[in-house]
mmCIF file of C-alpha atoms in Angstrom:
data_model
loop_
_atom_site.group_PDB
_atom_site.id
_atom_site.type_symbol
_atom_site.label_atom_id
_atom_site.label_comp_id
_atom_site.label_asym_id
_atom_site.label_seq_id
_atom_site.Cartn_x
_atom_site.Cartn_y
_atom_site.Cartn_z
ATOM 1 C CA MET A 1 -8.246 -50.767 -11.743
ATOM 2 C CA LYS A 2 -6.369 -48.621 -14.411
ATOM 3 C CA LYS A 3 -9.255 -46.777 -15.354
ATOM 4 C CA LEU A 4 -9.552 -45.690 -11.683
ATOM 5 C CA THR A 5 -5.996 -44.866 -11.085
ATOM 6 C CA SER A 6 -6.090 -42.402 -14.364
ATOM 7 C CA TYR A 7 -9.759 -40.844 -13.084
ATOM 8 C CA THR A 8 -8.641 -39.843 -9.947
ATOM 9 C CA ILE A 9 -5.379 -38.727 -11.872
ATOM 10 C CA ALA A 10 -7.338 -36.840 -14.147
ATOM 11 C CA LEU A 11 -9.377 -35.488 -10.847
ATOM 12 C CA PHE A 12 -6.003 -33.988 -9.286
ATOM 13 C CA SER A 13 -4.854 -32.558 -12.113
ATOM 14 C CA ALA A 14 -8.062 -30.460 -12.927
ATOM 15 C CA PHE A 15 -7.764 -29.499 -9.032
ATOM 16 C CA ALA A 16 -4.015 -28.586 -8.959
ATOM 17 C CA ALA A 17 -5.388 -26.217 -12.013
ATOM 18 C CA HIS A 18 -8.290 -24.723 -10.693
ATOM 19 C CA THR A 19 -6.178 -24.204 -7.560
ATOM 20 C CA ALA A 20 -3.481 -22.393 -9.885
ATOM 21 C CA PHE A 21 -5.874 -20.318 -11.678
ATOM 22 C CA ALA A 22 -7.472 -18.956 -8.401
ATOM 23 C CA GLU A 23 -4.127 -18.089 -7.205
ATOM 24 C CA SER A 24 -3.161 -16.241 -10.302
ATOM 25 C CA CYS A 25 -6.109 -13.924 -9.914
ATOM 26 C CA VAL A 26 -5.119 -12.932 -6.933
ATOM 27 C CA GLN A 27 -3.051 -10.731 -7.406
ATOM 28 C CA PRO A 28 -0.992 -7.102 -5.788
ATOM 29 C CA VAL A 29 -3.693 -4.340 -5.729
ATOM 30 C CA SER A 30 -4.794 -1.119 -4.000
ATOM 31 C CA LEU A 31 -8.347 -1.207 -2.817
ATOM 32 C CA THR A 32 -9.931 1.914 -1.633
ATOM 33 C CA TYR A 33 -13.191 1.631 0.538
ATOM 34 C CA ASP A 34 -15.875 4.170 1.270
ATOM 35 C CA VAL A 35 -17.032 2.826 4.914
ATOM 36 C CA SER A 36 -20.142 3.926 6.290
ATOM 37 C CA LEU A 37 -20.681 2.684 10.071
ATOM 38 C CA LYS A 38 -23.869 4.019 11.671
ATOM 39 C CA GLU A 39 -23.611 8.373 11.422
ATOM 40 C CA LYS A 40 -19.176 7.769 11.272
ATOM 41 C CA LYS A 41 -18.484 7.509 7.687
ATOM 42 C CA GLY A 42 -14.967 7.281 6.674
ATOM 43 C CA GLN A 43 -12.146 5.600 4.083
ATOM 44 C CA ILE A 44 -10.108 2.184 4.080
ATOM 45 C CA ALA A 45 -7.108 1.529 2.430
ATOM 46 C CA ILE A 46 -6.001 -1.863 1.609
ATOM 47 C CA HIS A 47 -2.788 -2.802 0.036
ATOM 48 C CA ARG A 48 -2.081 -6.551 -1.085
ATOM 49 C CA ASN A 49 1.266 -7.952 -1.823
ATOM 50 C CA GLY A 50 0.925 -11.338 -2.388
ATOM 51 C CA ARG A 51 1.163 -12.444 1.256
ATOM 52 C CA GLU A 52 1.760 -9.151 2.922
ATOM 53 C CA MET A 53 -0.741 -6.516 3.376
ATOM 54 C CA LEU A 54 -1.112 -3.318 5.134
ATOM 55 C CA ARG A 55 -4.453 -1.736 5.933
ATOM 56 C CA GLU A 56 -5.008 2.329 6.750
ATOM 57 C CA ASN A 57 -7.760 3.650 8.310
ATOM 58 C CA LEU A 58 -7.099 7.050 6.325
ATOM 59 C CA GLN A 59 -9.384 9.115 9.063
ATOM 60 C CA THR A 60 -7.167 8.002 12.148
ATOM 61 C CA GLY A 61 -4.106 7.025 10.754
ATOM 62 C CA VAL A 62 -4.495 3.365 12.289
ATOM 63 C CA VAL A 63 -2.526 1.109 10.267
ATOM 64 C CA GLU A 64 -2.165 -2.928 10.269
ATOM 65 C CA TYR A 65 0.794 -4.742 8.622
ATOM 66 C CA TRP A 66 -0.408 -8.308 8.092
ATOM 67 C CA TYR A 67 2.373 -10.914 7.004
ATOM 68 C CA HIS A 68 0.967 -14.403 6.097
ATOM 69 C CA SER A 69 4.064 -16.671 6.328
ATOM 70 C CA PRO A 70 4.524 -20.352 4.195
ATOM 71 C CA ALA A 71 4.394 -22.318 6.991
ATOM 72 C CA GLY A 72 0.954 -20.754 9.015
ATOM 73 C CA PRO A 73 1.374 -18.378 11.278
ATOM 74 C CA LEU A 74 0.331 -14.488 11.268
ATOM 75 C CA LYS A 75 2.032 -11.364 12.301
ATOM 76 C CA LEU A 76 0.795 -8.415 12.934
ATOM 77 C CA ILE A 77 2.128 -4.489 13.387
ATOM 78 C CA ARG A 78 -0.098 -2.062 14.044
ATOM 79 C CA TYR A 79 0.786 1.143 13.549
ATOM 80 C CA VAL A 80 -0.151 4.323 15.021
ATOM 81 C CA ASP A 81 0.506 7.030 12.850
ATOM 82 C CA SER A 82 -0.046 10.522 15.161
ATOM 83 C CA GLU A 83 2.651 8.571 17.543
ATOM 84 C CA LYS A 84 5.266 7.564 15.238
ATOM 85 C CA HIS A 85 4.793 4.137 17.211
ATOM 86 C CA GLY A 86 3.732 0.326 16.636
ATOM 87 C CA ILE A 87 2.905 -2.370 18.336
ATOM 88 C CA GLU A 88 3.636 -6.345 17.748
ATOM 89 C CA TYR A 89 1.600 -8.802 17.922
ATOM 90 C CA GLN A 90 2.407 -12.580 18.712
ATOM 91 C CA ALA A 91 1.681 -15.363 16.075
ATOM 92 C CA GLU A 92 -0.066 -17.490 18.518
ATOM 93 C CA ASP A 93 -2.513 -14.736 19.103
ATOM 94 C CA PHE A 94 -4.142 -16.194 15.984
ATOM 95 C CA ARG A 95 -2.684 -19.694 15.926
ATOM 96 C CA GLY A 96 -5.397 -22.975 14.537
ATOM 97 C CA ASN A 97 -7.385 -20.158 12.323
ATOM 98 C CA GLU A 98 -4.648 -18.348 10.146
ATOM 99 C CA SER A 99 -6.268 -19.043 7.347
ATOM 100 C CA GLU A 100 -9.631 -18.053 8.029
ATOM 101 C CA VAL A 101 -8.053 -14.402 9.348
ATOM 102 C CA TRP A 102 -5.965 -14.205 6.593
ATOM 103 C CA LYS A 103 -9.016 -14.769 3.989
ATOM 104 C CA ASP A 104 -11.408 -12.093 5.968
ATOM 105 C CA ILE A 105 -9.266 -9.325 6.771
ATOM 106 C CA THR A 106 -7.426 -8.993 2.866
ATOM 107 C CA LEU A 107 -11.218 -9.698 1.737
ATOM 108 C CA ALA A 108 -12.314 -6.637 4.528
ATOM 109 C CA VAL A 109 -15.516 -8.087 6.055
ATOM 110 C CA PRO A 110 -15.319 -11.726 7.389
ATOM 111 C CA THR A 111 -16.389 -14.329 5.029
ATOM 112 C CA ASP A 112 -19.061 -15.970 7.388
ATOM 113 C CA SER A 113 -21.613 -13.193 6.114
ATOM 114 C CA MET A 114 -22.214 -14.639 3.189
ATOM 115 C CA LYS A 115 -23.515 -18.279 5.291
ATOM 116 C CA THR A 116 -26.508 -16.514 6.719
ATOM 117 C CA MET A 117 -27.063 -15.529 2.708
ATOM 118 C CA THR A 118 -27.933 -16.675 -0.685
ATOM 119 C CA LEU A 119 -26.331 -16.221 -3.603
ATOM 120 C CA MET A 120 -28.823 -14.898 -6.250
ATOM 121 C CA SER A 121 -26.578 -13.829 -9.226
ATOM 122 C CA GLU A 122 -23.379 -14.852 -10.760
ATOM 123 C CA GLU A 123 -21.587 -13.185 -13.999
ATOM 124 C CA GLY A 124 -19.020 -12.897 -15.667
ATOM 125 C CA SER A 125 -16.057 -15.667 -16.584
ATOM 126 C CA GLY A 126 -12.869 -16.667 -15.314
ATOM 127 C CA CYS A 127 -10.895 -13.806 -12.917
ATOM 128 C CA ASP A 128 -14.107 -11.489 -13.156
ATOM 129 C CA VAL A 129 -16.771 -13.441 -11.939
ATOM 130 C CA LYS A 130 -18.526 -11.349 -9.849
ATOM 131 C CA GLU A 131 -21.457 -13.009 -7.536
ATOM 132 C CA ILE A 132 -24.181 -11.083 -5.716
ATOM 133 C CA TYR A 133 -25.756 -12.133 -2.214
ATOM 134 C CA THR A 134 -28.320 -11.036 -0.126
ATOM 135 C CA SER A 135 -30.478 -11.629 2.892
ATOM 136 C CA GLU A 136 -33.667 -10.616 4.922
ATOM 137 C CA GLY A 137 -32.761 -7.599 6.054
ATOM 138 C CA GLY A 138 -31.960 -6.056 3.426
ATOM 139 C CA LYS A 139 -28.583 -7.737 3.488
ATOM 140 C CA GLU A 140 -26.700 -7.237 0.591
ATOM 141 C CA LEU A 141 -22.657 -8.812 -0.502
ATOM 142 C CA VAL A 142 -21.082 -8.102 -3.938
ATOM 143 C CA TRP A 143 -17.380 -9.628 -4.201
ATOM 144 C CA LEU A 144 -15.695 -11.113 -6.800
ATOM 145 C CA PRO A 145 -14.508 -14.436 -5.983
ATOM 146 C CA GLU A 146 -11.297 -15.301 -7.622
ATOM 147 C CA LYS A 147 -9.819 -12.208 -7.155
ATOM 148 C CA ASN A 148 -11.223 -12.285 -3.669
ATOM 149 C CA ILE A 149 -12.482 -8.717 -4.102
ATOM 150 C CA LEU A 150 -15.194 -7.034 -2.095
ATOM 151 C CA ILE A 151 -17.223 -4.361 -4.204
ATOM 152 C CA SER A 152 -19.459 -3.550 -1.479
ATOM 153 C CA TYR A 153 -21.817 -4.931 0.849
ATOM 154 C CA LYS A 154 -24.780 -3.431 3.216
ATOM 155 C CA ALA A 155 -26.390 -4.348 5.966
ATOM 156 C CA PRO A 156 -28.319 -2.234 8.529
ATOM 157 C CA GLY A 157 -26.188 0.325 9.716
ATOM 158 C CA VAL A 158 -22.703 -0.479 8.029
ATOM 159 C CA SER A 159 -22.289 -0.224 4.481
ATOM 160 C CA TRP A 160 -18.970 -0.329 2.314
ATOM 161 C CA GLN A 161 -18.308 0.513 -1.263
ATOM 162 C CA ILE A 162 -15.476 0.138 -3.252
ATOM 163 C CA LYS A 163 -14.028 3.574 -4.265
ATOM 164 C CA ASP A 164 -11.195 2.891 -6.343
ATOM 165 C CA GLN A 165 -8.418 -0.036 -7.512
ATOM 166 C CA ASN A 166 -5.401 0.500 -8.773
ATOM 167 C CA GLU A 167 -1.749 -1.222 -9.058
ATOM 168 C CA SER A 168 -0.618 -2.135 -5.408
ATOM 169 C CA VAL A 169 1.404 0.958 -3.849
ATOM 170 C CA PHE A 170 2.306 -1.912 -0.932
ATOM 171 C CA LYS A 171 6.056 -1.006 -0.577
ATOM 172 C CA GLU A 172 6.009 2.831 -0.871
ATOM 173 C CA ARG A 173 2.899 2.945 2.030
ATOM 174 C CA LEU A 174 4.463 0.558 4.224
ATOM 175 C CA ALA A 175 7.782 2.741 3.586
ATOM 176 C CA VAL A 176 6.566 5.600 5.230
ATOM 177 C CA ARG A 177 6.504 3.650 8.898
ATOM 178 C CA ASP A 178 10.466 2.432 8.499
ATOM 179 C CA ASN A 179 11.349 4.579 11.185
ATOM 180 C CA TYR A 180 8.359 3.901 13.679
ATOM 181 C CA ILE A 181 9.403 2.309 17.223
ATOM 182 C CA LEU A 182 8.129 -0.861 17.530
ATOM 183 C CA ILE A 183 7.128 -2.805 21.322
ATOM 184 C CA ASP A 184 6.051 -5.793 21.376
ATOM 185 C CA TYR A 185 2.948 -6.954 22.932
ATOM 186 C CA ALA A 186 4.686 -9.115 25.346
ATOM 187 C CA ASP A 187 6.141 -6.306 26.613
ATOM 188 C CA ILE A 188 3.561 -3.830 27.635
ATOM 189 C CA GLY A 189 2.866 -4.758 30.988
ATOM 190 C CA ASP A 190 6.604 -3.939 31.335
ATOM 191 C CA SER A 191 6.191 -0.587 29.494
ATOM 192 C CA GLU A 192 3.035 0.713 31.082
ATOM 193 C CA GLU A 193 4.906 3.550 32.074
ATOM 194 C CA ASP A 194 5.729 4.720 28.466
ATOM 195 C CA PRO A 195 3.005 7.316 27.360
ATOM 196 C CA PHE A 196 2.716 6.374 23.393
ATOM 197 C CA VAL A 197 1.926 2.286 26.075
ATOM 198 C CA LYS A 198 -0.462 4.860 28.081
ATOM 199 C CA LYS A 199 -2.471 6.294 25.138
ATOM 200 C CA MET A 200 -3.236 2.986 24.054
ATOM 201 C CA ILE A 201 -4.462 1.570 27.282
ATOM 202 C CA ARG A 202 -6.207 4.753 27.679
ATOM 203 C CA TRP A 203 -7.423 4.217 23.905
ATOM 204 C CA GLY A 204 -8.281 0.006 24.629
ATOM 205 C CA PHE A 205 -5.349 -1.279 22.231
ATOM 206 C CA VAL A 206 -4.012 -3.404 24.341
ATOM 207 C CA GLU A 207 -6.468 -4.361 26.626
ATOM 208 C CA HIS A 208 -6.428 -7.696 24.567
ATOM 209 C CA GLY A 209 -4.729 -9.599 21.533
ATOM 210 C CA ALA A 210 -7.076 -8.155 18.745
ATOM 211 C CA SER A 211 -7.949 -10.089 15.164
ATOM 212 C CA GLY A 212 -7.240 -7.100 13.519
ATOM 213 C CA PHE A 213 -10.587 -7.671 11.643
ATOM 214 C CA TYR A 214 -13.988 -6.554 11.874
ATOM 215 C CA ASP A 215 -17.456 -8.237 12.337
ATOM 216 C CA GLU A 216 -20.799 -6.714 9.996
ATOM 217 C CA HIS A 217 -21.147 -4.256 12.620
ATOM 218 C CA GLY A 218 -17.819 -2.707 12.241
ATOM 219 C CA HIS A 219 -17.097 -4.180 15.527
ATOM 220 C CA ALA A 220 -13.228 -5.663 16.170
ATOM 221 C CA ILE A 221 -12.664 -8.917 17.216
ATOM 222 C CA GLN A 222 -10.692 -10.283 19.784
ATOM 223 C CA GLY A 223 -8.200 -12.913 19.251
ATOM 224 C CA HIS A 224 -6.399 -14.661 22.005
ATOM 225 C CA GLY A 225 -3.837 -12.068 23.372
ATOM 226 C CA HIS A 226 -3.717 -12.221 27.216
ATOM 227 C CA SER A 227 -4.826 -9.464 29.010
ATOM 228 C CA HIS A 228 -2.815 -6.462 30.736
#
């Protein structure tokens, strides 16, 4: 019994050590990607800072701020730079799936993509382990699993390629939106005469609560918000 107890303690200690190591590898960082979706090309910047993240579409000026509370709930504000406004989404839009949503948005592409792919090679050590996944049809995903950083993703009609990796400028980029006017998503129905809300409805931004991340073809994945 003593041996079993000692083994169990050692096992949990090893697991805790690995978890702490993996968490230490995930550091604040700013990443810029060249993105191609069929005929459209652009750049997306991702700024990570612990439980906060900013995702900027450098062509459209649509910016997503995410916060993952230690208690579990996710917070999303979608800013529109050209309008100096933002929409604040309700935490219940993501209830029950917070951890998976958080991992997907910080990686840039859904981690489910790897479930249909085969691990072809692994190289490096420690925080710099690199894995390459491929599948039939020309799909390929390269990432740093310990750092949760996407290096590249290729599939028919879509391509992500990391361009720059630098120290995080999350706080500076978020501060740019400090004075934007925010509208609660729950109040959209009572604000349909607001010029900003009218424009967002025409653009399709407020038809449903959106999850803020995208499938392998670049299409927005919808959440479970209320329709208006």
